[in-house]
Structure formats: structure tokens, C-alpha cells
CSV table of C-alpha atoms in Angstrom, one decimal:
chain,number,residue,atom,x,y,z
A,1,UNK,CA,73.8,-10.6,20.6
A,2,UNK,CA,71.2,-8.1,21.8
A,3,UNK,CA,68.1,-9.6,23.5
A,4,UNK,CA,64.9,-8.6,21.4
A,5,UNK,CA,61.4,-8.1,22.3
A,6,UNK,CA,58.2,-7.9,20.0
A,7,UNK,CA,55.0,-6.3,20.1
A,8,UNK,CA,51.9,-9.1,19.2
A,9,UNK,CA,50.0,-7.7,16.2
A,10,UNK,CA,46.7,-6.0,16.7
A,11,UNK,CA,44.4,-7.0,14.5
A,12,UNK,CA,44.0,-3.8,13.2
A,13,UNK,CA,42.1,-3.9,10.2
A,14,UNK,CA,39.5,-6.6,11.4
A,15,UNK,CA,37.7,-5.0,14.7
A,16,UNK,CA,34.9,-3.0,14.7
A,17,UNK,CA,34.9,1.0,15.1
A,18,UNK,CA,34.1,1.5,18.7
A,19,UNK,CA,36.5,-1.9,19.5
A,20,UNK,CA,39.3,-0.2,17.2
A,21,UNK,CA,39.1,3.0,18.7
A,22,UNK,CA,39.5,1.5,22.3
A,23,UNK,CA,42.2,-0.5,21.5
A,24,UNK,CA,43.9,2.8,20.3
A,25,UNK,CA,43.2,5.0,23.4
A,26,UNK,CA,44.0,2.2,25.7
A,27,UNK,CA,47.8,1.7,24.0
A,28,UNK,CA,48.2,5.8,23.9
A,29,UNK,CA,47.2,5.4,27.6
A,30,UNK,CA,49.8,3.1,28.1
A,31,UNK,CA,52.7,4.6,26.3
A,32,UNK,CA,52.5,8.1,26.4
A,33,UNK,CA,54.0,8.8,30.5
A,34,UNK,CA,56.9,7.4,28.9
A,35,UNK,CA,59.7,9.9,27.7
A,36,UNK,CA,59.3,9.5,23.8
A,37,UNK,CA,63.0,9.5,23.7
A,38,UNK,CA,63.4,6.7,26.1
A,39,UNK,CA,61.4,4.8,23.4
A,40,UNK,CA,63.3,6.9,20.6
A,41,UNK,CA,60.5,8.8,19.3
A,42,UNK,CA,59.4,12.6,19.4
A,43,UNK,CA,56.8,14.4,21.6
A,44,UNK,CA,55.6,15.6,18.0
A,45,UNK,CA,55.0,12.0,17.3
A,46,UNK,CA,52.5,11.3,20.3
A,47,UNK,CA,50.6,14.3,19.8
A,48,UNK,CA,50.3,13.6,16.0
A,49,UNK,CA,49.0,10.0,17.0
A,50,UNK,CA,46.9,10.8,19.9
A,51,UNK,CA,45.2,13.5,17.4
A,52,UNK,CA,44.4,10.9,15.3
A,53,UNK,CA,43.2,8.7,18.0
A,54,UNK,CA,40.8,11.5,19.2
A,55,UNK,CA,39.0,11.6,16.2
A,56,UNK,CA,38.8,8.2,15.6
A,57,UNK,CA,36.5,8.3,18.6
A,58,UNK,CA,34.4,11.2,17.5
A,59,UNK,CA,33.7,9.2,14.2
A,60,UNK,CA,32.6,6.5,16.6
A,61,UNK,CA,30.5,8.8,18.7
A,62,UNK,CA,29.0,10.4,15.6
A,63,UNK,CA,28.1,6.9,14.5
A,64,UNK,CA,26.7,6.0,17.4
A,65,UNK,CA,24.5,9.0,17.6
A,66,UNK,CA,23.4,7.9,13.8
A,67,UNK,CA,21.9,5.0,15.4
A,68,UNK,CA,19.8,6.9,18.1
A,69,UNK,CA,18.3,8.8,15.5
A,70,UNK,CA,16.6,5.6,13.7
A,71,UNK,CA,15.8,4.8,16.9
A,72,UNK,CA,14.1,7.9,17.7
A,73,UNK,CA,11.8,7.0,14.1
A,74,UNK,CA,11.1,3.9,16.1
A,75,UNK,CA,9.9,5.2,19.4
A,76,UNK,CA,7.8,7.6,17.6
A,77,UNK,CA,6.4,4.5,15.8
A,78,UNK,CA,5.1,3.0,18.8
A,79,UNK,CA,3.7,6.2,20.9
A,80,UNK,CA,1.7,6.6,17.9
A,81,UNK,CA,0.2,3.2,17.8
A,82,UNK,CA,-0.1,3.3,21.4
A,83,UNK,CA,-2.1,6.6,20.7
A,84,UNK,CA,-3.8,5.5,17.4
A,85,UNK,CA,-5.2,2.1,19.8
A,86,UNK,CA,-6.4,4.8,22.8
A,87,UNK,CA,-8.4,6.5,20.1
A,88,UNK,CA,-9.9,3.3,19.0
A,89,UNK,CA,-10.6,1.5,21.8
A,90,UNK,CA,-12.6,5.0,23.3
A,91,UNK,CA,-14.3,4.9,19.8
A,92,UNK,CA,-16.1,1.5,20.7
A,93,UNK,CA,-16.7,2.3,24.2
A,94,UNK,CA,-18.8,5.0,23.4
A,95,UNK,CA,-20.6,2.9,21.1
A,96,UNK,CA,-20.3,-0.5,23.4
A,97,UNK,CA,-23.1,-3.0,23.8
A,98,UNK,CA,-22.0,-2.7,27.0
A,99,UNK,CA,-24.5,0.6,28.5
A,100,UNK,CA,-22.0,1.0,31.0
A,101,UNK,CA,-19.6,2.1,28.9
A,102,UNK,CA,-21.5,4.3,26.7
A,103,UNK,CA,-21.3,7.4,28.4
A,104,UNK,CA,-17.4,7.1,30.1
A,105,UNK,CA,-16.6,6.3,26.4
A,106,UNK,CA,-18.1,9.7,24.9
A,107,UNK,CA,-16.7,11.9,27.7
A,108,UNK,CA,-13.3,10.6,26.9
A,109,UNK,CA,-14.1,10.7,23.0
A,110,UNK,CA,-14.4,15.1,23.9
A,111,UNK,CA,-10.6,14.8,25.8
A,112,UNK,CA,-9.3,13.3,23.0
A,113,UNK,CA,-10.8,15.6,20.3
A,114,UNK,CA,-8.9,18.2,21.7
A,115,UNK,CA,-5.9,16.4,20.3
A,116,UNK,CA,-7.2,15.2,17.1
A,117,UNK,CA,-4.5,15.7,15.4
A,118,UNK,CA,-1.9,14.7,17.2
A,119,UNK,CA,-0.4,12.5,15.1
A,120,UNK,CA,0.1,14.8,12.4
A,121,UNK,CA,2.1,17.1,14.2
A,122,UNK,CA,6.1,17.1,14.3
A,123,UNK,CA,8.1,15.5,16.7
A,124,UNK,CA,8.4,18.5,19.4
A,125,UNK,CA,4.6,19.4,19.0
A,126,UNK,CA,3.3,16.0,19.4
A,127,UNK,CA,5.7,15.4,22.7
A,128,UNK,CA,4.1,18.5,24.1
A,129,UNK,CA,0.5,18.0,22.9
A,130,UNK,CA,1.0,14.1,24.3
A,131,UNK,CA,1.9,15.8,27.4
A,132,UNK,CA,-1.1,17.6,27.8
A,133,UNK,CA,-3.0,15.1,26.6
A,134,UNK,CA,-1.9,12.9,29.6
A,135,UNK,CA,-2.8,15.7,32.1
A,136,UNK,CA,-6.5,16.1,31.3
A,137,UNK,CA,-6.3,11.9,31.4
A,138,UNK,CA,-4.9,12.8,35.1
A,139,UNK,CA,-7.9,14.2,36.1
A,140,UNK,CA,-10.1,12.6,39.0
A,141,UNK,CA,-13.2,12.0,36.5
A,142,UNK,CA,-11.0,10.8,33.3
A,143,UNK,CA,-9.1,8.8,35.5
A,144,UNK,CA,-12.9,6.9,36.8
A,145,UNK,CA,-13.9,6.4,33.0
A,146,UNK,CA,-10.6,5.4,32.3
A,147,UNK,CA,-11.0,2.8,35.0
A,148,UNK,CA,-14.6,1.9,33.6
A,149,UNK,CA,-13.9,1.4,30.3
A,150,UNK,CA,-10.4,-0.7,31.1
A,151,UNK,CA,-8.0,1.3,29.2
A,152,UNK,CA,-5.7,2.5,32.3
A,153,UNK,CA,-3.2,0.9,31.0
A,154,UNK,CA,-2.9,1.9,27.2
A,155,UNK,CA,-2.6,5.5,29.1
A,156,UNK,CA,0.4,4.3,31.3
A,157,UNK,CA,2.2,3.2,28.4
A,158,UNK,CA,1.4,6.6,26.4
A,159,UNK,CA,3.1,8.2,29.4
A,160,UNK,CA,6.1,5.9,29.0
A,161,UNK,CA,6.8,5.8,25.2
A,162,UNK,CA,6.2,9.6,25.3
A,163,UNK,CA,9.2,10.0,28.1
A,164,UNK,CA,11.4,7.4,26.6
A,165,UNK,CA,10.6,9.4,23.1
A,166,UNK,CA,11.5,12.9,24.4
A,167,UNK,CA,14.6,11.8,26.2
A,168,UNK,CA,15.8,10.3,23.3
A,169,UNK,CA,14.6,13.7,21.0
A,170,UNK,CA,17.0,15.6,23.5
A,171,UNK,CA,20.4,13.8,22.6
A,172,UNK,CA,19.3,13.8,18.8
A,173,UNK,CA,19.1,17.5,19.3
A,174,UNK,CA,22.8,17.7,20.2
A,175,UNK,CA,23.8,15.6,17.8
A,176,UNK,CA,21.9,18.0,15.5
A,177,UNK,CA,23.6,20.9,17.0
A,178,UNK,CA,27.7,19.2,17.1
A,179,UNK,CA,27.4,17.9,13.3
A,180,UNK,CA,29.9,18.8,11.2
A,181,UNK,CA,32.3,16.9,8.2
A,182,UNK,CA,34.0,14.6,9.6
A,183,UNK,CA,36.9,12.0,7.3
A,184,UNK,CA,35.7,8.2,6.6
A,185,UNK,CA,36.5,6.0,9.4
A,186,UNK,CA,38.7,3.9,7.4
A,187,UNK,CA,41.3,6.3,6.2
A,188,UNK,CA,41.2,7.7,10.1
A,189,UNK,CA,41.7,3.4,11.4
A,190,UNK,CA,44.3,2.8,8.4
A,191,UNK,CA,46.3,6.2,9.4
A,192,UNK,CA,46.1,5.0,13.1
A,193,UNK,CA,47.5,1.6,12.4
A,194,UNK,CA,50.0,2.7,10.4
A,195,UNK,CA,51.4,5.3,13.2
A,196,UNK,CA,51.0,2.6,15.5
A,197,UNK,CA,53.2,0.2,13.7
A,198,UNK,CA,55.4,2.8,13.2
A,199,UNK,CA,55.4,4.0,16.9
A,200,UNK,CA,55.7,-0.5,17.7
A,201,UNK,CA,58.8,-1.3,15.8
A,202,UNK,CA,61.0,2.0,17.8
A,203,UNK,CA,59.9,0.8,20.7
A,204,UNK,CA,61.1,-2.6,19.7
A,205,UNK,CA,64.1,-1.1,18.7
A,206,UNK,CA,64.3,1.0,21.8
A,207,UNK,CA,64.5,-2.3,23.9
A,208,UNK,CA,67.3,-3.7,22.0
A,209,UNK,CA,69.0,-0.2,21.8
A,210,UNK,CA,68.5,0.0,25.2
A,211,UNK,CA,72.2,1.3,27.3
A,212,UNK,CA,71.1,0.6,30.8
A,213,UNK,CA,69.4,-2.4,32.8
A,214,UNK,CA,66.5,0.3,34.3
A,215,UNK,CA,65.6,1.3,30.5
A,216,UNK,CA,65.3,-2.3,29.7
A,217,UNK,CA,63.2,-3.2,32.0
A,218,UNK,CA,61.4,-0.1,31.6
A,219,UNK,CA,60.6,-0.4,28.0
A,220,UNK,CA,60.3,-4.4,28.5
A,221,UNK,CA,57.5,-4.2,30.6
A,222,UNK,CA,55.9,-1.3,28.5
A,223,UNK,CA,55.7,-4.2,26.0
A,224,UNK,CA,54.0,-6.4,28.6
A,225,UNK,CA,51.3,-4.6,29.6
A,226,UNK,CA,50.8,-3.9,25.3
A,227,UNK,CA,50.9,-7.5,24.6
A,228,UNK,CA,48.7,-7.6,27.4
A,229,UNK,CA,45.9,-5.0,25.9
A,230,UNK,CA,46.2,-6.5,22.7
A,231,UNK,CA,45.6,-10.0,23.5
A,232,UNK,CA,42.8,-8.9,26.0
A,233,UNK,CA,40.8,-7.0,22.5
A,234,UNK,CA,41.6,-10.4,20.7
A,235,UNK,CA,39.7,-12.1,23.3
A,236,UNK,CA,36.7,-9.4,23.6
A,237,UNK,CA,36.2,-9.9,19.6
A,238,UNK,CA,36.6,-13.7,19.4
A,239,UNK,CA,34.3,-13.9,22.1
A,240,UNK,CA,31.9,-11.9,20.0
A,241,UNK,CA,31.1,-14.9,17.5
A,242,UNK,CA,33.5,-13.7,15.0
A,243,UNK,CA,35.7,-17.0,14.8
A,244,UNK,CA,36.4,-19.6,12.3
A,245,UNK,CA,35.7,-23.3,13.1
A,246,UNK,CA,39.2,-24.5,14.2
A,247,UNK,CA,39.3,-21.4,16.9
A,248,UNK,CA,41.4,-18.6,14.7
A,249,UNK,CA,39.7,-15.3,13.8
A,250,UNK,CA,39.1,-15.1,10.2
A,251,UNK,CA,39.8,-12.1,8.2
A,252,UNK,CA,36.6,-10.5,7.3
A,253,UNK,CA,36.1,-7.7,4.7
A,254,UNK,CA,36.8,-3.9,5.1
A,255,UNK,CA,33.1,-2.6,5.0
A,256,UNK,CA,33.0,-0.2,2.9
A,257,UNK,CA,32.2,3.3,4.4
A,258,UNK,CA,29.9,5.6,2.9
A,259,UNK,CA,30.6,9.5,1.4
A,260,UNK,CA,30.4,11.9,3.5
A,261,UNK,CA,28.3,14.6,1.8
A,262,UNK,CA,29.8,17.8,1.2
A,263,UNK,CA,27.7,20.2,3.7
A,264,UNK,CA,26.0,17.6,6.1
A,265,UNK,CA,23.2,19.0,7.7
A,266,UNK,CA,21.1,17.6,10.8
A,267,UNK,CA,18.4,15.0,10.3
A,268,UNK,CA,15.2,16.3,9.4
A,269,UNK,CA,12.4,15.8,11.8
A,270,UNK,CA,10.0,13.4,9.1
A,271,UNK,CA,6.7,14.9,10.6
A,272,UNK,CA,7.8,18.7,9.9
A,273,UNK,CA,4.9,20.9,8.9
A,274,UNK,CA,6.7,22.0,5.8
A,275,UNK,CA,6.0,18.4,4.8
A,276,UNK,CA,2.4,18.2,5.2
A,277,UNK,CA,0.6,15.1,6.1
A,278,UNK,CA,-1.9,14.1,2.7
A,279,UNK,CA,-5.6,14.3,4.9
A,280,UNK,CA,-7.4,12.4,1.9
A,281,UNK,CA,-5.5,8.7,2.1
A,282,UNK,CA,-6.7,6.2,3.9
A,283,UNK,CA,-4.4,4.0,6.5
A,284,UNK,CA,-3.3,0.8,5.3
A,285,UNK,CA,-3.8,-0.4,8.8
A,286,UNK,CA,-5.3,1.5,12.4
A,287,UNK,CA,-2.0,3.1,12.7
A,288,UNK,CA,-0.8,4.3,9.6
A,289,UNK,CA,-1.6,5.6,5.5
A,290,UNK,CA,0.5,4.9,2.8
A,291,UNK,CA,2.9,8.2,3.5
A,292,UNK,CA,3.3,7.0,7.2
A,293,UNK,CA,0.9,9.5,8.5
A,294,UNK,CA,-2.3,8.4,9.7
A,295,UNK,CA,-5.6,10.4,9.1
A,296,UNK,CA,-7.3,9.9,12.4
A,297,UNK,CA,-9.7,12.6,12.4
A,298,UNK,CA,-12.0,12.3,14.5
A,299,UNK,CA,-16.0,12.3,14.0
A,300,UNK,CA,-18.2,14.7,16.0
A,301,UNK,CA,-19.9,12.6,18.9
């Protein structure tokens, strides 16, 4: 009787994208030095599955990009209330109890009408104008009313949420610039497993097949170090909370994936001109009206 030797089974269908997509790459890595017909496959055969593999990944890079972007709607969140609380917080210096502050407070109140409004702008404007903003703030004698009227700070995190912002703006715009149609990541993961199973069970056979002692140990240990990739992903998502009680991964759900539209286009940028900001509603709160722009015009001092 021929000795045998099995493959474990991956798990396919129950990781996550960017885990699945690993798991792939690492296994192509792993068996494609390998003479296909030492493992009784065709060169055609890699390629088709490594092409498969490769997009697999760009679906997980796009989808990961996805997620900058509503991040990018969150940074811009919080330079803007760090602005909107700047504005305020000069507001009541200039009309402080306090005399001291009085007059620090007003001179700032002129830097920052310059830049009244800011807010409004888009998301490439308001990075620039934020910029400059910060620069006249620079200055030796905004920098001693600053100091007077405690509000160094705020201006330090400005600077900070602004950078963080506009580095983040920069990879959005690639993304933006690379779009294009791309399948649904499940039918890309189900063709994937598929070919691998496929590409599994010849190199099982191979094994068995197998006419001299240097091929079976070849192909044996190929087997190994697979076993040995797919246990290792086993462990990376059971260690990820995804476990039954008794210690056995249970078998979640396919989540379903959403349509990709017909001619995707890059995220619009929320605060673009051609979707003015209303000037007549008032905020719900210091940072923001009901459409999510604030109105923080300021008075005349």
C-alpha cells in the first residue's frame, strides 16, 4: 500500500479578508519554486491561482483604503472643533473680566478674522488656510498674547490635527486616483479556495504517486511546512476572540458584500464649494449646524 499524506483544511470561508488573503500568498509562496509537475500540476495552473491571489489583495487594499477615508471625515471633525474652541475662547478674552486679557484677546480676534471662514471651505483649502493661520499664530507678538490669554495649547493641537489631517488627505488622494471596478471579495475568496483545494488534493496525490524517495520527501515536506501555515492562521484567528466556549472555532456567517456600482468614482470631498455651506442655520452645538457646517462668522471687534 502507498503511504499517504494530507493537507489540514484551511478554514477558508471563515477568516477575514486581509487574514484570507495572507493565508493565500503565504501557501503560493510556499509552493510555487516547486516544479508544478513534480506536484502534477501545470505552470498555467500557478499563474491562474497566483492571479487570483493578487487581486484578492488589491480588494483587501482597496478596502482598507475605504476605511482611511471615514477616517479622514473624522480628523476633519476634530481640527474643526479644535478651531471652532480657538475662536471661542479668543471671543471671551477680548471681552474677559479679566483687563489683562482684553486687549491680547482683540488682537488675536483681527488674526483670526482673516480666516473667518475657514470652516466652510473644502478639505484642501481649509488645510492650506489652517496653515497659514498657524504662521501669523507663529509670530513673536501672537505667540505673547497667546501666552497671556492661555490658549498655547489649543494652537499646538491645531498644528497637530491639521498634519495628521493632510497626511491622511494625501493617501485618500491616491486611492482617489487608483479606483477602478474591482469583483466582490467573495466570489474572488470562494474562486481561491476552490483552486486551492484543487491545487491540495494533486499534491496529495503527487506524494502517493511519487516514483522516487527524493520526490517524496520533497513533496512530504512541502506538506509540512503547509500544515504548518495553516495551523499557524488557525491560531492568529482563534486568538482573535473568535472561539466557541469548549475551544473550537465556530462557523460564522458569510458577510454579505456589497454591489459594486457600475462606474465607481472617488469619494467626494463633503465640504466642496459646489455644495455650499447654508450661512442662515444656526449650530446645534459650538462646532457644528444641522448640515454639519458651522456658521462661525465672525463679528466686527
Amino acid at each position: 500500500m502507498k503511504a499517504i499524506k494530507t493537507i489540514n483544511g484551511t478554514w477558508g470561508g471563515r477568516f477575514p479578508l486581509g487574514l484570507h488573503a495572507n493565508l493565500q500568498s503565504t501557501l503560493y509562496t510556499l509552493i510555487h519554486p516547486i516544479t508544478p509537475a513534480k506536484l502534477l500540476l501545470e505552470a498555467s495552473d500557478i499563474d491562474t491561482w497566483n492571479g487570483g491571489i493578487l487581486e484578492e489583495m488589491e480588494i483587501d487594499r482597496e478596502a482598507k483604503k475605504a476605511e482611511e477615508t471615514a477616517l479622514l471625515r473624522e480628523k476633519d471633525d476634530t481640527r474643526d472643533e479644535i478651531l471652532w474652541a480657538l475662536i471661542q475662547e479668543t471671543r471671551l478674552a477680548a471681552k474677559s473680566p479679566i483687563k489683562e486679557n482684553r486687549a491680547p484677546g482683540a488682537r488675536l480676534l483681527i488674526v483670526l478674522n482673516t480666516y473667518k471662514d475657514i470652516i466652510r471651505e473644502n478639505y484642501a483649502s481649509e488645510t492650506a488656510h489652517i496653515k497659514a493661520l498657524l504662521k501669523d499664530l507663529d509670530k513673536p507678538a501672537a505667540v505673547a498674547d497667546l501666552t497671556t490669554i492661555g490658549q498655547t495649547r489649543l494652537v499646538q493641537m491645531l498644528r497637530t490635527a491639521n498634519e495628521e489631517f493632510d497626511s491622511l488627505y494625501l493617501k485618500r488622494l491616491d486611492f482617489d486616483a487608483g479606483i477602478k471596478k474591482l469583483p466582490s471579495s467573495a466570489s474572488v475568496r470562494q474562486k481561491n479556495d476552490k483552486m486551492t483545494a484543487t491545487i491540495f488534493r494533486h499534491i496529495e496525490t503527487a506524494y502517493m504517486m511519487a516514483t522516487s524517495d527524493d520526490d517524496r520527501k520533497l513533496i512530504g515536506d512541502l506538506i509540512d511546512r503547509i500544515n504548518a501555515a495553516i495551523n499557524k492562521t488557525k491560531n492568529v484567528y482563534n486568538t482573535s476572540g473568535k472561539r466557541k466556549e469548549d475551544g473550537e472555532p465556530k462557523q460564522p456567517k458569510e458577510p454579505k458584500e456589497p454591489k459594486q456600482p457600475k462606474d465607481p468614482k472617488p469619494t467626494p470631498d463633503p465640504k466642496q464649494p459646489e455644495q455650499p455651506k447654508k450661512p442662515d442655520e444656526k449650530p446645534k452645538d459650538p462646532k457644528k449646524p444641522d448640515d454639519g457646517n458651522p456658521d462661525i462668522k465672525l463679528p466686527e471687534e
